[in-house]
Structure formats: structure tokens, C-alpha cells
Short mmCIF file of C-alpha atoms in Angstrom, two decimals:
data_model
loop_
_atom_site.label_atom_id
_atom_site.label_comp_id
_atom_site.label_asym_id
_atom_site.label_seq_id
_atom_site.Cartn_x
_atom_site.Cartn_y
_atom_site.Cartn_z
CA UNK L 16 19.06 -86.60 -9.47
CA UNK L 17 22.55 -88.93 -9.10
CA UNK L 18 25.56 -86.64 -8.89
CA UNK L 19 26.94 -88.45 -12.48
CA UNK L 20 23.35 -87.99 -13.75
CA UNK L 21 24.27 -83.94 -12.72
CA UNK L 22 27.85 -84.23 -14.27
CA UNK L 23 26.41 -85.55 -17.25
CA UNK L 24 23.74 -82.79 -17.90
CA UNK L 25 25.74 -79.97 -17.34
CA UNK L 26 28.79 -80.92 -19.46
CA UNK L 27 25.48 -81.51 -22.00
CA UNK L 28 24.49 -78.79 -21.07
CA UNK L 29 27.11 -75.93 -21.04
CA UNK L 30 28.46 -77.58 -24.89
CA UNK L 31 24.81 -77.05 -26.32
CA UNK L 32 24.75 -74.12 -25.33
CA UNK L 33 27.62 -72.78 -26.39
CA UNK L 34 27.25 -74.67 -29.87
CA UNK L 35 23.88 -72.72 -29.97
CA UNK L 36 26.07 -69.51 -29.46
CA UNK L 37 28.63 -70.52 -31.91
CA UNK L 38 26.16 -71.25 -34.79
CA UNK L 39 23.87 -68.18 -34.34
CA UNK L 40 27.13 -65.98 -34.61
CA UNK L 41 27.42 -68.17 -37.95
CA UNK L 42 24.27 -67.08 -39.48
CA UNK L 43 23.96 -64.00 -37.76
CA UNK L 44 24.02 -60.78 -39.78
CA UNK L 45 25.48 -58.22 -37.49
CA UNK L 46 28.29 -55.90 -38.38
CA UNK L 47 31.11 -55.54 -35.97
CA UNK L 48 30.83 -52.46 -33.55
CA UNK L 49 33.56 -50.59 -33.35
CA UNK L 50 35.63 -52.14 -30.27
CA UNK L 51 35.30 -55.08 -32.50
CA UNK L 52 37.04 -53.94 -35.70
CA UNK L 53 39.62 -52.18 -34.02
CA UNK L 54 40.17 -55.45 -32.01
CA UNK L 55 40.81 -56.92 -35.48
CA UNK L 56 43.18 -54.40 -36.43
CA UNK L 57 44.91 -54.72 -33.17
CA UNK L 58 45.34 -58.52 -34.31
CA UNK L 59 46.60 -57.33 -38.06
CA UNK L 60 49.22 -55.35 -36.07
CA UNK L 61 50.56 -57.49 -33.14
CA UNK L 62 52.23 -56.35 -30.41
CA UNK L 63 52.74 -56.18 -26.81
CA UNK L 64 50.02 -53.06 -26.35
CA UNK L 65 47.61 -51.43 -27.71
CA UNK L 66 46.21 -47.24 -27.24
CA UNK L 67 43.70 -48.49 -24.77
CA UNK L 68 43.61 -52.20 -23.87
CA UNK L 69 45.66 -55.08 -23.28
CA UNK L 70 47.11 -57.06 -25.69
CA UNK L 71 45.21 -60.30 -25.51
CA UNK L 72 42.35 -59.60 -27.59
CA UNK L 73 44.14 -58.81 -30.70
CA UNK L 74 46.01 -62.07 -29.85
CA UNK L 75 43.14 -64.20 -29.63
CA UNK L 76 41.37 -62.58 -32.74
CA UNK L 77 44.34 -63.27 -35.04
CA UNK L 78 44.55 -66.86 -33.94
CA UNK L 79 41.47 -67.06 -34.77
CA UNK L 80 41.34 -65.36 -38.13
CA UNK L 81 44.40 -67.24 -38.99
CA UNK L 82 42.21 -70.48 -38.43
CA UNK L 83 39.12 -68.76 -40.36
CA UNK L 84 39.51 -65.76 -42.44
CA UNK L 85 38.75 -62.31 -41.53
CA UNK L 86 35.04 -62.59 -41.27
CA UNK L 87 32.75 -61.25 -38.05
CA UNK L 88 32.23 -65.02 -37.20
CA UNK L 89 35.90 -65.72 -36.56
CA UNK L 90 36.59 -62.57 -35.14
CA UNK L 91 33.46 -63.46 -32.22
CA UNK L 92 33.65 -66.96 -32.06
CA UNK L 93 36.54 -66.62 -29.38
CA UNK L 94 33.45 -64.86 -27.52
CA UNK L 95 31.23 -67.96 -26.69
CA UNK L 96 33.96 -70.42 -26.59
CA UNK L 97 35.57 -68.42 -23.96
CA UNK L 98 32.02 -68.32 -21.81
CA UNK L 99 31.67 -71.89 -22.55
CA UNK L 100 34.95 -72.59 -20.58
CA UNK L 101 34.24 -70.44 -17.90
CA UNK L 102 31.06 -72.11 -17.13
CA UNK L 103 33.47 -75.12 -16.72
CA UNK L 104 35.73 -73.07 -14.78
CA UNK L 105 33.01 -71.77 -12.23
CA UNK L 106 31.73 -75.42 -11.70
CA UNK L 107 35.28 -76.61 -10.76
CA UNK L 108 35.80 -73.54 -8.64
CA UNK L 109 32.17 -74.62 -7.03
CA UNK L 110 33.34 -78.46 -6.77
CA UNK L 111 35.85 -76.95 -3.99
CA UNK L 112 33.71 -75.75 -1.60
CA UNK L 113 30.26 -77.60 -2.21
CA UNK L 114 29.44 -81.45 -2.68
CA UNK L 115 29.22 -82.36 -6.31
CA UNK L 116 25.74 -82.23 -7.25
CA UNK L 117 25.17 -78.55 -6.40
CA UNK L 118 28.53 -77.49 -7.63
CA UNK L 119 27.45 -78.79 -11.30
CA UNK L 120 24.46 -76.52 -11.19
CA UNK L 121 27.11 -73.49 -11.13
CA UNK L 122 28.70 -74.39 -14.26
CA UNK L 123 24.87 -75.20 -15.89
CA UNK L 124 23.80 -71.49 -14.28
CA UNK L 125 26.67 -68.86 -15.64
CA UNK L 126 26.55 -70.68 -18.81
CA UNK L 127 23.00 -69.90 -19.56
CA UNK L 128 22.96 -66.37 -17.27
CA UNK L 129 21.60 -63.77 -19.72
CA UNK L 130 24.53 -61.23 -19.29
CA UNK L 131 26.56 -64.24 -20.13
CA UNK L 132 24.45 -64.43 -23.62
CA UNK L 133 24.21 -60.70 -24.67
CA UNK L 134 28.54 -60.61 -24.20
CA UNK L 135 28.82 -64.07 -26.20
CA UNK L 136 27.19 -61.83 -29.17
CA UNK L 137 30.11 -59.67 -29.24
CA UNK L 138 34.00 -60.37 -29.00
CA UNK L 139 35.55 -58.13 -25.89
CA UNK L 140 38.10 -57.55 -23.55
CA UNK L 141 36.10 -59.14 -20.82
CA UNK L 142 35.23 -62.34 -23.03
CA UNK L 143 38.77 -62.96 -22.21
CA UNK L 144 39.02 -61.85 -18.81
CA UNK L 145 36.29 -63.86 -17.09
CA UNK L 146 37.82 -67.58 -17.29
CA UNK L 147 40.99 -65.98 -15.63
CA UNK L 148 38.52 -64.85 -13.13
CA UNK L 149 37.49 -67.70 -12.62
CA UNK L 150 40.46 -69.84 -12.87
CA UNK L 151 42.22 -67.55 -9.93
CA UNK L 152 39.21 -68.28 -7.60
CA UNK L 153 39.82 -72.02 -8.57
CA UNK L 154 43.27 -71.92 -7.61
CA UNK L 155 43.08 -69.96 -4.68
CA UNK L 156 40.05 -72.16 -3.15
CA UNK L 157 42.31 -75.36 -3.90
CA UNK L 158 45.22 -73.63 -1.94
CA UNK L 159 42.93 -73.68 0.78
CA UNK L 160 43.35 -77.59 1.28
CA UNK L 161 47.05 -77.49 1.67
CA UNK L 162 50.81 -75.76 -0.02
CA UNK L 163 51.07 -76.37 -3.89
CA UNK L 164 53.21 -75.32 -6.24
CA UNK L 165 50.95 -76.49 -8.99
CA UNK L 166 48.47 -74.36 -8.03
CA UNK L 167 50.30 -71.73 -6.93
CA UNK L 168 51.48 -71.92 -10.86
CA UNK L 169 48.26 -71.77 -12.20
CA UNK L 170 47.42 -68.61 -10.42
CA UNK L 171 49.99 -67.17 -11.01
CA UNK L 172 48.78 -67.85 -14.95
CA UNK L 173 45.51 -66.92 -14.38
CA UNK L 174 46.50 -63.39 -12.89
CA UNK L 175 48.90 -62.51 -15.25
CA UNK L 176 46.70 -63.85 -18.63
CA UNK L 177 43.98 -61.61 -17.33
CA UNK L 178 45.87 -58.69 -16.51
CA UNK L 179 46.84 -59.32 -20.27
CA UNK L 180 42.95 -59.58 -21.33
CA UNK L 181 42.22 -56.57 -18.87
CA UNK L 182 43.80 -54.51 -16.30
CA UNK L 183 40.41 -55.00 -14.16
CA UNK L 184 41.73 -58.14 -13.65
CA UNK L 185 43.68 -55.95 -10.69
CA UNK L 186 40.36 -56.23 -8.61
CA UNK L 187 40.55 -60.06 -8.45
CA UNK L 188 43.76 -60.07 -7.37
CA UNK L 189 43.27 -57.28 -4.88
CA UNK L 190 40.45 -59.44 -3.44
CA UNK L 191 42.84 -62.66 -3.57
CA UNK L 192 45.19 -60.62 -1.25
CA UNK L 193 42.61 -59.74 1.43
CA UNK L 194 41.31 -63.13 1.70
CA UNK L 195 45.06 -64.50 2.30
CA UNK L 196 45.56 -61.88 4.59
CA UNK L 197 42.37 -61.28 6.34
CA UNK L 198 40.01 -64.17 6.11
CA UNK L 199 40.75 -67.65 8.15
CA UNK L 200 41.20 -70.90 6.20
CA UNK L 201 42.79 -68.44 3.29
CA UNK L 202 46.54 -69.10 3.81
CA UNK L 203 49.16 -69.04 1.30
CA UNK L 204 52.94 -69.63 2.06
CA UNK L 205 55.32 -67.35 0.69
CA UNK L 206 56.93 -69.95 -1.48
CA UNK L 207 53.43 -70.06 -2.98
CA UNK L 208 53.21 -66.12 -3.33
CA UNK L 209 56.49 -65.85 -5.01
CA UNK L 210 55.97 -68.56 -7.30
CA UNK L 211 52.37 -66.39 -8.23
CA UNK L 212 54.01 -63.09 -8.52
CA UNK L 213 56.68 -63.93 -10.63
CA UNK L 214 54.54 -65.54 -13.06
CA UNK L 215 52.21 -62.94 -13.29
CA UNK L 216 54.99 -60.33 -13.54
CA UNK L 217 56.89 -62.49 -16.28
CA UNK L 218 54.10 -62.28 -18.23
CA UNK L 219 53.07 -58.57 -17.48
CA UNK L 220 56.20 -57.41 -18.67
CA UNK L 221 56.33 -57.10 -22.04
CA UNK L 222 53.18 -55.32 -22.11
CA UNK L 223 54.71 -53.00 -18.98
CA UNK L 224 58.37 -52.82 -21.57
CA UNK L 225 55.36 -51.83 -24.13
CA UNK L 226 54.05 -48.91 -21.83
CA UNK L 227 57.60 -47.75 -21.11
CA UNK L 228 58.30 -47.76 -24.54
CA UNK L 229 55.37 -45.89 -25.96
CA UNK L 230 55.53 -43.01 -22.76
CA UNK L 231 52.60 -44.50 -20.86
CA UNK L 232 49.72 -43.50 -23.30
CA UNK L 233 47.37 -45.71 -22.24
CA UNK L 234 47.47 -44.05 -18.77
CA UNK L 235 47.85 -40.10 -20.04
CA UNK L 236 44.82 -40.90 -22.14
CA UNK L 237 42.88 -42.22 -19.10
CA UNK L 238 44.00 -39.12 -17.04
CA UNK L 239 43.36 -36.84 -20.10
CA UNK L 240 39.35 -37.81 -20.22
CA UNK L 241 39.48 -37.71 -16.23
CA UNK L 242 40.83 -34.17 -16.30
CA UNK L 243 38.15 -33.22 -18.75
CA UNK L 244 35.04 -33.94 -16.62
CA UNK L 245 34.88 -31.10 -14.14
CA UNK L 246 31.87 -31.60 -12.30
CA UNK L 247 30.37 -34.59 -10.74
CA UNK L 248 26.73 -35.32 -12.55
CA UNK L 249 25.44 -37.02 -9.40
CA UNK L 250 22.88 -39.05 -11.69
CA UNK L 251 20.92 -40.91 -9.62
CA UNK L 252 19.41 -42.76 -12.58
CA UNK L 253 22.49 -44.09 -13.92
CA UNK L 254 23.15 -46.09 -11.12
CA UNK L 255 19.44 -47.43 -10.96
CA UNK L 256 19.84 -48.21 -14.49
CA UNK L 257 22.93 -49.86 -13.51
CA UNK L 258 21.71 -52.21 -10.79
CA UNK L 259 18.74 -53.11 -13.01
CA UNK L 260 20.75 -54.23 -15.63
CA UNK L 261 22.32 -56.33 -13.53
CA UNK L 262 19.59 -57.82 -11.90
CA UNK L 263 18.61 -58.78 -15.63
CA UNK L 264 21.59 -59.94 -16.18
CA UNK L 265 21.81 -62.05 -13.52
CA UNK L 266 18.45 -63.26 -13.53
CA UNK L 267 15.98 -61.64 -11.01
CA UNK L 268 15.28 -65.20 -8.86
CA UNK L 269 19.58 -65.60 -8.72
CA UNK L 270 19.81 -61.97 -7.80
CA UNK L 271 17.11 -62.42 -5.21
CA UNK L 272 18.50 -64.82 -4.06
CA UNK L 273 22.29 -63.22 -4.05
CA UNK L 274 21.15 -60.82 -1.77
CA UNK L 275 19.82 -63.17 0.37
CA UNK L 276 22.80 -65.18 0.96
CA UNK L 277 23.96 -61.76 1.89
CA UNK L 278 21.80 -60.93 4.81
CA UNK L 279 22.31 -64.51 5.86
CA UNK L 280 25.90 -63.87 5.89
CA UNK L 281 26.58 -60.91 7.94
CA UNK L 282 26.44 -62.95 11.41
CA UNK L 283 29.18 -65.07 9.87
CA UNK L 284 31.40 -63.06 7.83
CA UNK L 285 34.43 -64.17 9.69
CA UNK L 286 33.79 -67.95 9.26
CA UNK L 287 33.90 -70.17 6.21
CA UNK L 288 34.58 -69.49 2.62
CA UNK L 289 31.16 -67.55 2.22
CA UNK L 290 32.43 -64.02 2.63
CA UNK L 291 35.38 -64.18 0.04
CA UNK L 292 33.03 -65.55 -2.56
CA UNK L 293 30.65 -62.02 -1.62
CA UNK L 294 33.79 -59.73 -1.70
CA UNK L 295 34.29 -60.93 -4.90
CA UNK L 296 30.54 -60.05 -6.05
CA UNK L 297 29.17 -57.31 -3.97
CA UNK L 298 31.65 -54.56 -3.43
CA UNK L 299 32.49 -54.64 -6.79
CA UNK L 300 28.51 -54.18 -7.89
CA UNK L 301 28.46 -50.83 -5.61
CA UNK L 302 31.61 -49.47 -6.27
CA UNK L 303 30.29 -49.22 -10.13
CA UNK L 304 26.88 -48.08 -8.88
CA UNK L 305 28.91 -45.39 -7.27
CA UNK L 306 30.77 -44.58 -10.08
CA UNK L 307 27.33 -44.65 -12.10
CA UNK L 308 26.12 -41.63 -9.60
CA UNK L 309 29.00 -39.50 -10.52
CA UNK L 310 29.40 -39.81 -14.08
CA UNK L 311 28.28 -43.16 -16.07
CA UNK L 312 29.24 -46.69 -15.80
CA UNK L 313 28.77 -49.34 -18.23
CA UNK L 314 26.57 -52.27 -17.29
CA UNK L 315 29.65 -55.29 -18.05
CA UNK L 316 32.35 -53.39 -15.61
CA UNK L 317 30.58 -55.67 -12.96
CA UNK L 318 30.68 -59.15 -14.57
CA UNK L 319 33.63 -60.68 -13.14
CA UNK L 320 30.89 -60.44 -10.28
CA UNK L 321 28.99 -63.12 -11.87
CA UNK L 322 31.63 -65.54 -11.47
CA UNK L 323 31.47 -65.53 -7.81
CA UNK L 324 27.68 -65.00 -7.42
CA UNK L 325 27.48 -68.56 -9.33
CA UNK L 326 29.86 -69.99 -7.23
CA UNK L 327 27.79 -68.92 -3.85
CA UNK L 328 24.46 -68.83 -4.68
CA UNK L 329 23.62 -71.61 -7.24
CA UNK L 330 24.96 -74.59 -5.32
CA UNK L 331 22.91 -72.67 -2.13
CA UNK L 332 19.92 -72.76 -3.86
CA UNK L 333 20.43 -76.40 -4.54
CA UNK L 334 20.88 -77.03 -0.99
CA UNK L 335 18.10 -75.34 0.13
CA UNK L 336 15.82 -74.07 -1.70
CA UNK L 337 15.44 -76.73 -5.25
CA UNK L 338 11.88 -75.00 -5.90
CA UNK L 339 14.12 -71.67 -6.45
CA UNK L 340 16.58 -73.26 -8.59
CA UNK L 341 14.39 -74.71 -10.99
CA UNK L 342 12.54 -71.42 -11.05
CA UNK L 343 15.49 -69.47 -11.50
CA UNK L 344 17.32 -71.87 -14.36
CA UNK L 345 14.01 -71.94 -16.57
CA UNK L 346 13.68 -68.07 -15.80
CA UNK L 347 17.35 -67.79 -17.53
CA UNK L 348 16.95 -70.24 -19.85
CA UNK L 349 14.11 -68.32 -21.74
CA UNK L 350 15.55 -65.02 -21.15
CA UNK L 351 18.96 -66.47 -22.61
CA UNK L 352 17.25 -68.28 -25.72
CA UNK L 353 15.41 -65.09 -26.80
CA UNK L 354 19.37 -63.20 -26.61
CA UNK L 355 20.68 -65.96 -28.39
CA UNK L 356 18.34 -65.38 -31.70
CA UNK L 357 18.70 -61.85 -31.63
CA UNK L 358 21.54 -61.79 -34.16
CA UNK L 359 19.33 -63.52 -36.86
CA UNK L 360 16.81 -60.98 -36.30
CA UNK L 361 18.50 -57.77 -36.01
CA UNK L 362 16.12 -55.61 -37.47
CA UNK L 363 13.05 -56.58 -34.70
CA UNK L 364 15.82 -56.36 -31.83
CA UNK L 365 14.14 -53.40 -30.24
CA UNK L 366 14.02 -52.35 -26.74
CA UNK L 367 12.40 -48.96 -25.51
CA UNK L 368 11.88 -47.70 -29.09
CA UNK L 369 15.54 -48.22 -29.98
CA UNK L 370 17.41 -51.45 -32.12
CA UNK L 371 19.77 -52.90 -29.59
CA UNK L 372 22.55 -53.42 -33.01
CA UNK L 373 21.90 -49.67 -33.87
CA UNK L 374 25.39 -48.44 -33.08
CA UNK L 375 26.51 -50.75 -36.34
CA UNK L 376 23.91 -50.63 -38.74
CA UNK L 377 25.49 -48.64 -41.78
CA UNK L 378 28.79 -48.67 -40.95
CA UNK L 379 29.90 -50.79 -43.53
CA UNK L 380 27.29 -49.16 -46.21
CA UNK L 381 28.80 -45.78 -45.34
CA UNK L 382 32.37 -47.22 -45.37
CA UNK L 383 32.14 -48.65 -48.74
CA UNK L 384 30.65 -45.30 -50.18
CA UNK L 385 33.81 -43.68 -48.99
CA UNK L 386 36.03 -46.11 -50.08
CA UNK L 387 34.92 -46.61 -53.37
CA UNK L 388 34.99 -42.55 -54.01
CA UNK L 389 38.49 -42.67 -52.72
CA UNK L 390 39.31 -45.54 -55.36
CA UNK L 391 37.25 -43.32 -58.34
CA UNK L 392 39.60 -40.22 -57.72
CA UNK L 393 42.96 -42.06 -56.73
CA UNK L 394 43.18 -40.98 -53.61
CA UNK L 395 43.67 -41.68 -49.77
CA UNK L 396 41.52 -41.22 -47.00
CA UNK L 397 41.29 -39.14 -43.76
CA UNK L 398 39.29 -39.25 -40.66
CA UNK L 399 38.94 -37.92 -37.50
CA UNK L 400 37.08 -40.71 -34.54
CA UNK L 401 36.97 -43.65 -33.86
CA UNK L 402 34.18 -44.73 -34.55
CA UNK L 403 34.10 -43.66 -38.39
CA UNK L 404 37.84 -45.04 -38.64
CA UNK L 405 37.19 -48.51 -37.73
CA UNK L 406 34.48 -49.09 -39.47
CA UNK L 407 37.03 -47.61 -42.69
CA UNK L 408 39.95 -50.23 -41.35
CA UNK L 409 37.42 -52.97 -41.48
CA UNK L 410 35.84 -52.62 -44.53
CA UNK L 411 38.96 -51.47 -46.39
CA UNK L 412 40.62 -54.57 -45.69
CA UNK L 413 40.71 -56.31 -48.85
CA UNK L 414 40.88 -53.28 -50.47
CA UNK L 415 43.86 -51.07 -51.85
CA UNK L 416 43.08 -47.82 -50.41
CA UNK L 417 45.31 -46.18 -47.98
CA UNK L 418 43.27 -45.02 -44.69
CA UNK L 419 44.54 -42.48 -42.29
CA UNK L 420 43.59 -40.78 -39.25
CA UNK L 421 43.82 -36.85 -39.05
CA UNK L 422 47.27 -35.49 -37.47
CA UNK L 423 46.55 -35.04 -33.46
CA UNK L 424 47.03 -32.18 -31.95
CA UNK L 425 48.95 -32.48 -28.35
CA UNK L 426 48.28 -36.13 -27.50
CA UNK L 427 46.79 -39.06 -29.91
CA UNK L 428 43.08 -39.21 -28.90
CA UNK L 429 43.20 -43.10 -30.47
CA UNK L 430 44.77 -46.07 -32.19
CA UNK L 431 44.76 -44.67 -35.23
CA UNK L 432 46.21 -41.21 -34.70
CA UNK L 433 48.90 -43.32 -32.28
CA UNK L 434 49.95 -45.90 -35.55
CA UNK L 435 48.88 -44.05 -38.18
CA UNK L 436 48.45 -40.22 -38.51
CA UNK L 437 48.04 -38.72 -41.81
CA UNK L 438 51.58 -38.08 -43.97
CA UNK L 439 52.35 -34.01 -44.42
CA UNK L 440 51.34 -32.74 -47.93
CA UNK L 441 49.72 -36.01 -48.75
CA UNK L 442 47.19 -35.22 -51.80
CA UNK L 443 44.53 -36.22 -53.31
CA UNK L 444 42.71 -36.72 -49.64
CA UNK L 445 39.65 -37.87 -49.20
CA UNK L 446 38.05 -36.40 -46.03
CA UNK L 447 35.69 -37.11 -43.81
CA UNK L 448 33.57 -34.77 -41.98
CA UNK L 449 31.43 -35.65 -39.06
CA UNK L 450 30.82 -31.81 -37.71
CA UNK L 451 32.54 -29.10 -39.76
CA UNK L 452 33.78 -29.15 -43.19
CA UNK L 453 38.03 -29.41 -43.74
CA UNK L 454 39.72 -25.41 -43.66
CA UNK L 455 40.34 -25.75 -47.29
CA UNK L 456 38.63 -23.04 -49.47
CA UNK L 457 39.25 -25.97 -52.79
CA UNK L 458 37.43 -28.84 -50.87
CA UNK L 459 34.85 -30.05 -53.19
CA UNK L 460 32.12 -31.79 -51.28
CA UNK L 461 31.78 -35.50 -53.24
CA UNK L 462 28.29 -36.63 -50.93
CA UNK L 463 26.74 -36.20 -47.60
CA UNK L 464 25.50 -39.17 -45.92
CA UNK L 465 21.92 -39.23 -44.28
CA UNK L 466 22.52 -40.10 -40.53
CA UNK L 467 19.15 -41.73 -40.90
CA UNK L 468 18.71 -44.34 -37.99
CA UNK L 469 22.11 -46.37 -37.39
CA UNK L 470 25.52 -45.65 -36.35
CA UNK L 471 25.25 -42.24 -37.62
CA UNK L 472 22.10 -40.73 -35.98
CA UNK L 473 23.47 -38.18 -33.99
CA UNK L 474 24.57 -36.10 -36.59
CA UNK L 475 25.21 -36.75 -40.42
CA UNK L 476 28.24 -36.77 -42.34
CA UNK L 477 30.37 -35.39 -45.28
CA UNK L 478 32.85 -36.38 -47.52
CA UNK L 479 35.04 -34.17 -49.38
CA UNK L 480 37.79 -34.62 -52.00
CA UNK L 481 40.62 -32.06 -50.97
CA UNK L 482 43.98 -30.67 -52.08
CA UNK L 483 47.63 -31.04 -50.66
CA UNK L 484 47.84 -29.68 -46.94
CA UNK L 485 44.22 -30.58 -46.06
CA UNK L 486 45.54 -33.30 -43.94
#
């Protein structure tokens, strides 16, 4: 096929598909999971940092809303947009190191790579993280052809926008750093490297001022639910379950084939832009695999992988091996479409006996309940987790019922006992209950709620109207 014949079809391509995305999230009828609606929240209350994340997100999703209204189509539809210009992203980054035609096959693969369709579904932290990903291997593969300040500029955006979206964004600019330093035909002057830095760190800083500010929470939480494991599980399982899912996610033919570029590679690992394009991918894969063995991982830790494994292995295929490519693309395709119509169908979504949406069904259902018994006796509401206060936050929001988390005890476990912790003395209270009634011999139990087969099925839950001091 003619290289503008190529062009053509992918930019086709990667828009149809991510109009596809767009409009199923449209008629979809998901609720939001949890990260989600406190994403939203995040966006209701801006600021420079948030109990567990970046800032970014909450950005994005109030630019968005702002645009829309608060609906769970404009708080995703940042998701598949964002994947949409990565895929362009990956096929520029391709266009530097392979001829034209096989560089437009990257962009045409990662847009239609299944893990890329199950994270469109959602809006997330890494929605946000993988064009910067992908922009900093752009940049840094242009700096290869000669000094630029330009580009130099743009990575220096692209590191610090996805340190805002994520702090894994630390791992691409580790790897950035080893291929200046270690790798021939990876140079950078220092001119270059300060212009990148101080970029980055101007835009770092507020969120670091943020940190500072609120005495490092983020981090004392992390260290707090380190410091609480005390053995290592050494499940072998979760990491198999790991590496399968990312064979699925990457397509089995494009993972095959990954792993042969790999084997190819070893003799030449000190040539040619080949082995920064596999520390980008593979070390990252094992390192979670290892982390898997010891306690759990989850499978989209490893997709800024993706962005280099298109960049190697798709234009290689078209090289080489076209049979492969074809095979792998249709292989995708399918596996992608059926993803893609899973939100219209939520209740057949089943895989292994289980709904894939489960962790939201009810939420909302369960949320209203509570809400509308808090509205009946005048009163407030209280919660303990994070999972039961989000899904109060997002339902409550046109609604004129104060929601509050329960008082923490030592550090805030979450956002919500961080911002808002219930006021001392604060009466009526309506409580919520996930595992033991409130201490209050005058709480009168309004309902229970059957945990049934959604978000609630490991245990039901209770909701009690108390007295002053409850909280």
C-alpha cells in the first residue's frame, strides 16, 4: 500500500475508532466506579493535590464537566480522546526511527490494542499519563538527530504534565536518563537537560508546595499500607495472572511477537535505538510481575509499556513479517470491538462467572436510599470507606444533603476524612454501617441493604438514624 494511502487509513482509522469509543460511553449505562466519582469530586474541589493522586485528573474532569454537565459521559470522555491522541503520539514517535509506512501501522495498532479499549471505558490517572509517555519518547528520539531547544521544551512538558497525571511517570524519565547516559546515539547537551528539568520542576511545584503544605500525606499513607503488610504472600498466581492479562491486552500475535524482537535483540543491545524502546517495555512488565509474586499488582501498572512495544514491534512486523501484522491487527480489532460494546450491555459482560461492571452496580440505588432517608429525617450523613462515600458524593450532588466521612483516628485513611471529617456533636446523623453497628445504645436502625450481587457483595450494609456524639 502507498505510504499516503497508509497516512490516510490510520488517521481514518485511529478517529473512528475513537468516535466509536466516544459514542458507546454516550449510550452506555455504566455507573462510575469509585476512582471515578472521587475523580469528580477532586474536580468540584480544585487544587494542586489530592489524598492519593496527582492533580491532573480532577483538572481534566472539570474542564470537561464545565463543557458538559456532570454526567458519567463527560466525566469519561477525556478517557478515549486521550487514547485517541496517543495513538497519534506513538505513530510520530515511530515516524523517527522507521520509514513512514510501518511507522503509521503503530499509531493504527495502540489505538485498537484491547488494553487500550477496556481503559477508554473508564476515566483514570493513566488515561492521562500515557500521551506524556509517549510524547517524552517522541522528543527524546527527535533529540537524537541533533541539539534543540524546541524539543528539549516539549520534554520537558511532557515529563512534568505526566508527573502531574501520575507519579509513575518517574519510570519514563528514569529510562530517558539511562538511554542519555548509557546507550550510543542517545545524547543530550546540558543546555538541553536544563531547559527539561526546569520545566518539569516549574510545573511539579505547586503540587510539591501542595505536599509540603498538607505534611506529605500522600506519601505517609503509602508507607502506612506498606507497614501494614508483614509478610510476603509469594503468590505465584498473581503474577501469571498478571502476564496473561497482558498478553490479552496486548494482543497474543503482538506479544509473540514482542518477545521475539527480544531474543533477536540481545546480540545487539548496544547498537541502534532497539534496546531503549525494550527498556521502556520489558523491565517494567517484570518488575510488576515481581511485585505480583509478593503481594498483588494490578494489570494497568504496566501500560506505559504498550507505548513502546508499538513503537518496536508494529513497524517490525511490517518490515518483516506483513502475514503477522495483518493477523495480529484483525486479532485486535475483534477483541477491541467486542470491549467497545460492553458498556451497552452491562448486564451479559461476564467473565469466569463474574460481571466485569460488578464493582458499580447498586451504588447509586443504595446511595439514593440513603440519601433520601437522610432528607425524610433532616439530617446529615456519615460514612466510613471509600468506596460507600463516593458513591454518596456522586449521587448527592444535586442534592441538599450534607455528606461526611467518620472522624479518623491517627492519620486520614482517604479524601474524605482529609477534606471533610464529620463536625463534633453534629445531630441528627445518618450512619452508615458496613461491619458493625455505631456505639450508640439510641441508634435506631432505618434499613439494611441486601449486598445481593454488585458493589456490595462482600458483606451487606446498615443504615441507622443516630443521636448527637455518634459521629
Amino acid at each position: 500500500m502507498p505510504v499516503t494511502r497508509v497516512a490516510s487509513f490510520a488517521v481514518a482509522a485511529i478517529l473512528a475508532v475513537t468516535m466509536l469509543r466516544v459514542a458507546v460511553l454516550a449510550w452506555g449505562e455504566v455507573e462510575l466506579y469509585v476512582d471515578e466519582a472521587q475523580y469528580w469530586l477532586w474536580g468540584q474541589e480544585l487544587a494542586f493535590g489530592y489524598f492519593s493522586k496527582p492533580p491532573l485528573v480532577g483538572w481534566v474532569i472539570r474542564a470537561s464537566v464545565e463543557i458538559g454537565d456532570s454526567t458519567a459521559f463527560w466525566v469519561r470522555v477525556p478517557s478515549p480522546i486521550a487514547y485517541g491522541i496517543t495513538a497519534g503520539l506513538v505513530w510520530a514517535a515511530a515516524a523517527r526511527v522507521w520509514p513512514p509506512g510501518p511507522a503509521a501501522w503503530s499509531g493504527v495498532a495502540f489505538a485498537t490494542l484491547p488494553g487500550t479499549g477496556i481503559l477508554s471505558l473508564f476515566i483514570s490517572t493513566d488515561a492521562l499519563l500515557m500521551p506524556c509517555v509517549a510524547l517524552a519518547l517522541l522528543a527524546l528520539l527527535a533529540l537524537r538527530h541533533g541539539p534543540s531547544d524546541r524539543w528539549a521544551v516539549v520534554l520537558g512538558l511532557a515529563f512534568g504534565l505526566g508527573l502531574l497525571a501520575k507519579y509513575a511517570m518517574v519510570y519514563a524519565i528514569v529510562l530517558s536518563g539511562i538511554a542519555v547516559v548509557a546507550l550510543p546515539g542517545f545524547r543530550m547537551t546540558v543546555r538541553e537537560a536544563a531547559i527539561a528539568a526546569g520545566i518539569a520542576g516549574l510545573l511539579i511545584l505547586p503540587n510539591l508546595g501542595w505536599n509540603v503544605a498538607n505534611g506529605f500525606i500522600t506519601f505517609a499513607h503509602t508507607a502506612d499500607n506498606a507497614g501494614s503488610e508483614a509478610t510476603i504472600q509469594w503468590r505465584w498466581d498473581n503474577a501469571g495472572e498478571f502476564l496473561v492479562t497482558q498478553l490479552i491486552a496486548f494482543g497474543p500475535v503482538f506479544a509473540l511477537a514482542w518477545f521475539w524482537v527480544l531474543v533477536r535483540a540481545v546480540p545487539d543491545l548496544a547498537r541502534g535505538v532497539r534496546p531503549a524502546l525494550l527498556l521502556g517495555s520489558f523491565p517494567l512488565i517484570l518488575a510488576i510481575a515481581v511485585i505480583a509474586v509478593i503481594d498483588e499488582a494490578n494489570g494497568n501498572w504496566a501500560a506505559p509499556a504498550f507505548v513502546y512495544g508499538a513503537v518496536l514491534v508494529v513497524p517490525w512486523l511490517a518490515l518483516r513479517a506483513r502475514v503477522w501484522l495483518a493477523i495480529g491487527l484483525i486479532t485486535n480489532v475483534a477483541l477491541a470491538g467486542l470491549i467497545a460494546v460492553l458498556p451497552l450491555m452491562p448486564e451479559r459482560a461476564n467473565l469466569g462467572g463474574r460481571n466485569l461492571f460488578e464493582r458499580a452496580a447498586g451504588m447509586e440505588d443504595f446511595s439514593d436510599a440513603v440519601l433520601s432517608a437522610a432528607e425524610d429525617e433532616g439530617a446529615a450523613v456519615m460514612a466510613s470507606g471509600r468506596a460507600i462515600l463516593a458513591g454518596l458524593v456522586w449521587s448527592g450532588r444535586a442534592r441538599d444533603v450534607a455528606i461526611y466521612a467518620r472522624a479518623p483516628r491517627g492519620l486520614p485513611s482517604n479524601h474524605y476524612e482529609l477534606t471533610r471529617p464529620v463536625p463534633e456533636g453534629l445531630a441528627p446523623l445518618v450512619v452508615v454501617a458496613r461491619e458493625a453497628p455505631p456505639a450508640c445504645p439510641d441508634a435506631q436502625l432505618l434499613f439494611a441493604w441486601d449486598p445481593g450481587t454488585g458493589a456490595f457483595r462482600k458483606g451487606g450494609t446498615a443504615v441507622f438514624l443516630a443521636p448527637s456524639g455518634c459521629g
